[in-house]
JSON list of C-alpha atoms in Angstrom, two decimals:
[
{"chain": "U", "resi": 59, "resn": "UNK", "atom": "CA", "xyz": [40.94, 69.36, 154.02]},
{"chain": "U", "resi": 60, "resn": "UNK", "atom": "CA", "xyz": [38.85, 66.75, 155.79]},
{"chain": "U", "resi": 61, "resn": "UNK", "atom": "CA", "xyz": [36.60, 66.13, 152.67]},
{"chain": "U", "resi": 62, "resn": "UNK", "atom": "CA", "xyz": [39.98, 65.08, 150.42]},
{"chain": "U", "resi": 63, "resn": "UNK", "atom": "CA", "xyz": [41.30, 62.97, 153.28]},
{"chain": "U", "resi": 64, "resn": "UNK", "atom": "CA", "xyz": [38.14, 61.24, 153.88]},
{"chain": "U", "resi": 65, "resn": "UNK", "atom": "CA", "xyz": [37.99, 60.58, 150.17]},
{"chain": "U", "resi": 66, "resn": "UNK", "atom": "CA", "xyz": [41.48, 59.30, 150.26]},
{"chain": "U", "resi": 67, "resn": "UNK", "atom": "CA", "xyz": [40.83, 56.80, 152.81]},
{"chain": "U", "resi": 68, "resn": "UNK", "atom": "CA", "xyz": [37.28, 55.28, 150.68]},
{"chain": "U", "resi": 69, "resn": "UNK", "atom": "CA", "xyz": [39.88, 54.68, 147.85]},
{"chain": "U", "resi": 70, "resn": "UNK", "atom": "CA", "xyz": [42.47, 52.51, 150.18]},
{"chain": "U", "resi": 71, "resn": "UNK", "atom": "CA", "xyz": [39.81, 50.57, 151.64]},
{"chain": "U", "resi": 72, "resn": "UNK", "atom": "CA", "xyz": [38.11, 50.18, 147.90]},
{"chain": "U", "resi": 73, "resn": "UNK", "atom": "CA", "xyz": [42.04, 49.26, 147.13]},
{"chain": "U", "resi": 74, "resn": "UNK", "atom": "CA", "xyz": [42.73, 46.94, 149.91]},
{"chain": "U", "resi": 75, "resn": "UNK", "atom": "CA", "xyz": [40.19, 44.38, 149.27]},
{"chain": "U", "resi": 76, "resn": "UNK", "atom": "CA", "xyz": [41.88, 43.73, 145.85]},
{"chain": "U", "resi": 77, "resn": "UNK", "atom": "CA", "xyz": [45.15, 43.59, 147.06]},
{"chain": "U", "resi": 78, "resn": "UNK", "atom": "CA", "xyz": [46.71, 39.87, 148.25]},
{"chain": "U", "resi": 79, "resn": "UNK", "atom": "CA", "xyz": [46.46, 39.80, 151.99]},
{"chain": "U", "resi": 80, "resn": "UNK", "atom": "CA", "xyz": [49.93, 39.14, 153.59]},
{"chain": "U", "resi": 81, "resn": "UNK", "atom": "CA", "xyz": [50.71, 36.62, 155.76]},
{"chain": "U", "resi": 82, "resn": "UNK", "atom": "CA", "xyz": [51.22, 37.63, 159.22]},
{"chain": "U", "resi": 83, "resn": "UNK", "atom": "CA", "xyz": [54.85, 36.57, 161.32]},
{"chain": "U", "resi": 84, "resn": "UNK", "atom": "CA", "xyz": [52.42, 33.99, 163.09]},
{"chain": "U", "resi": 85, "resn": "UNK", "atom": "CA", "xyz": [51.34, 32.42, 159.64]},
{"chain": "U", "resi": 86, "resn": "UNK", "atom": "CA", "xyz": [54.62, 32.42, 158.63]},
{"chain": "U", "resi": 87, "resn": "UNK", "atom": "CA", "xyz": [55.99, 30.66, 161.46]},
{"chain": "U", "resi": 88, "resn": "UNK", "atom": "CA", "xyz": [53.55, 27.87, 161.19]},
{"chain": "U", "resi": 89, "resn": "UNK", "atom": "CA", "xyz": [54.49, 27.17, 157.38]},
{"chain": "U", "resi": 90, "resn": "UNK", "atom": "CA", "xyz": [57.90, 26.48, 158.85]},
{"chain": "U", "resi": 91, "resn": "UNK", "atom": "CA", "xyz": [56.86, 24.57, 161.54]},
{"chain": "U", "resi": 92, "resn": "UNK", "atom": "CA", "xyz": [55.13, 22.68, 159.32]},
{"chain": "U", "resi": 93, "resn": "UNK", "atom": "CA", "xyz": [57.60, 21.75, 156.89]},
{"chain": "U", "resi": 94, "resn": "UNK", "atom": "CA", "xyz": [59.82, 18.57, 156.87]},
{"chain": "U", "resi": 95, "resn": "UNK", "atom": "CA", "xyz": [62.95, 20.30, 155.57]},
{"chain": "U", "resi": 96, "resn": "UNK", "atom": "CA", "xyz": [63.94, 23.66, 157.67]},
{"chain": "U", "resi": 97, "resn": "UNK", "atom": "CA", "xyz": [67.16, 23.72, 155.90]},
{"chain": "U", "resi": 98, "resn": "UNK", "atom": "CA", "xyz": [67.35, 27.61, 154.40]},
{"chain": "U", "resi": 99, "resn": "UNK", "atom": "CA", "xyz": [66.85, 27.08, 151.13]},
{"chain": "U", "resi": 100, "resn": "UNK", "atom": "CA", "xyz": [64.05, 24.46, 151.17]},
{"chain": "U", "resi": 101, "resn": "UNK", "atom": "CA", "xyz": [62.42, 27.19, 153.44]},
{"chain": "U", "resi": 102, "resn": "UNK", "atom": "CA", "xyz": [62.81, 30.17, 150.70]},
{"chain": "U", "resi": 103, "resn": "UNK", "atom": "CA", "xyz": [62.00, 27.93, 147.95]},
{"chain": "U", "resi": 104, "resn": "UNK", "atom": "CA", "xyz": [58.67, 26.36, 149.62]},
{"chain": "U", "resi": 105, "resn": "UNK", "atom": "CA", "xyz": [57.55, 30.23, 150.27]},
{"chain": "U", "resi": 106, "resn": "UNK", "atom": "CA", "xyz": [58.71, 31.61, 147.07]},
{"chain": "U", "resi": 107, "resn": "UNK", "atom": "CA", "xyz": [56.42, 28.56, 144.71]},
{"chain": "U", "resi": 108, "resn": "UNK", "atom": "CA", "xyz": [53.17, 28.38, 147.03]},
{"chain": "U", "resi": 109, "resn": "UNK", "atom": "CA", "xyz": [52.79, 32.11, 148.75]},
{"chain": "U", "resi": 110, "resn": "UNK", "atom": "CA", "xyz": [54.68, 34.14, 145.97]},
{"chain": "U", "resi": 111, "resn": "UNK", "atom": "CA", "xyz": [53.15, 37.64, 146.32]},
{"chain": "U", "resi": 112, "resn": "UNK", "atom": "CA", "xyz": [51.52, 36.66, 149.65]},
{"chain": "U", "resi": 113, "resn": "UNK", "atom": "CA", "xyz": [54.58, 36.75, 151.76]},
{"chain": "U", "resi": 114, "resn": "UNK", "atom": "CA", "xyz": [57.72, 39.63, 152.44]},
{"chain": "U", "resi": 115, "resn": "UNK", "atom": "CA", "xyz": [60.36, 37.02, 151.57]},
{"chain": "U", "resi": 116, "resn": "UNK", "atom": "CA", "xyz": [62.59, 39.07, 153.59]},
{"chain": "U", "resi": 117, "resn": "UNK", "atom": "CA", "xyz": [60.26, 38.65, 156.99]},
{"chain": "U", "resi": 118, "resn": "UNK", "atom": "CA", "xyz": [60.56, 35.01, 155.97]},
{"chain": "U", "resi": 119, "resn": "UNK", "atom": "CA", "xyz": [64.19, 35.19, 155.76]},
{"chain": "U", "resi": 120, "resn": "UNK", "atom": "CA", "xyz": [64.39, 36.66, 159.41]},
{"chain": "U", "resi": 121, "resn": "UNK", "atom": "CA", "xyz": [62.10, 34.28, 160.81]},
{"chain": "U", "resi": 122, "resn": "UNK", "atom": "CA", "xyz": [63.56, 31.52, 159.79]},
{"chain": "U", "resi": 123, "resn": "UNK", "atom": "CA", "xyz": [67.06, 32.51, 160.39]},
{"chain": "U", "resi": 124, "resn": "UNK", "atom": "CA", "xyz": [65.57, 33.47, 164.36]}
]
């Protein structure tokens, strides 16, 4: 029913400005651009203390394995 789906979608958007916005693959890749140490585990630790819930450590893992 259009009415429940409608409703649906006002509570994700009510939702979704609460949630932590994600950093995109483009964000992502300038934080490792950026750092001084690209070694692997500098990378996941530098993510993991300043973007913790911000970031899909495993999308950082990819990237920075490229």
């Amino acid at each position: 029913n259009s009415a429940q789906v409608e409703e649906i979608n006002n509570q994700k958007a009510i939702l979704e400005k609460y949630l932590p916005q994600m950093m995109s693959e483009e964000e992502i890749r300038n934080v490792i651009a950026g750092l001084e140490d690209k070694s692997m585990p500098s990378i996941m630790k530098h993510f993991k203390a300043n973007f913790a819930g911000k970031v899909d450590m495993q999308l950082v893992n990819n990237i920075a394995r490229g």
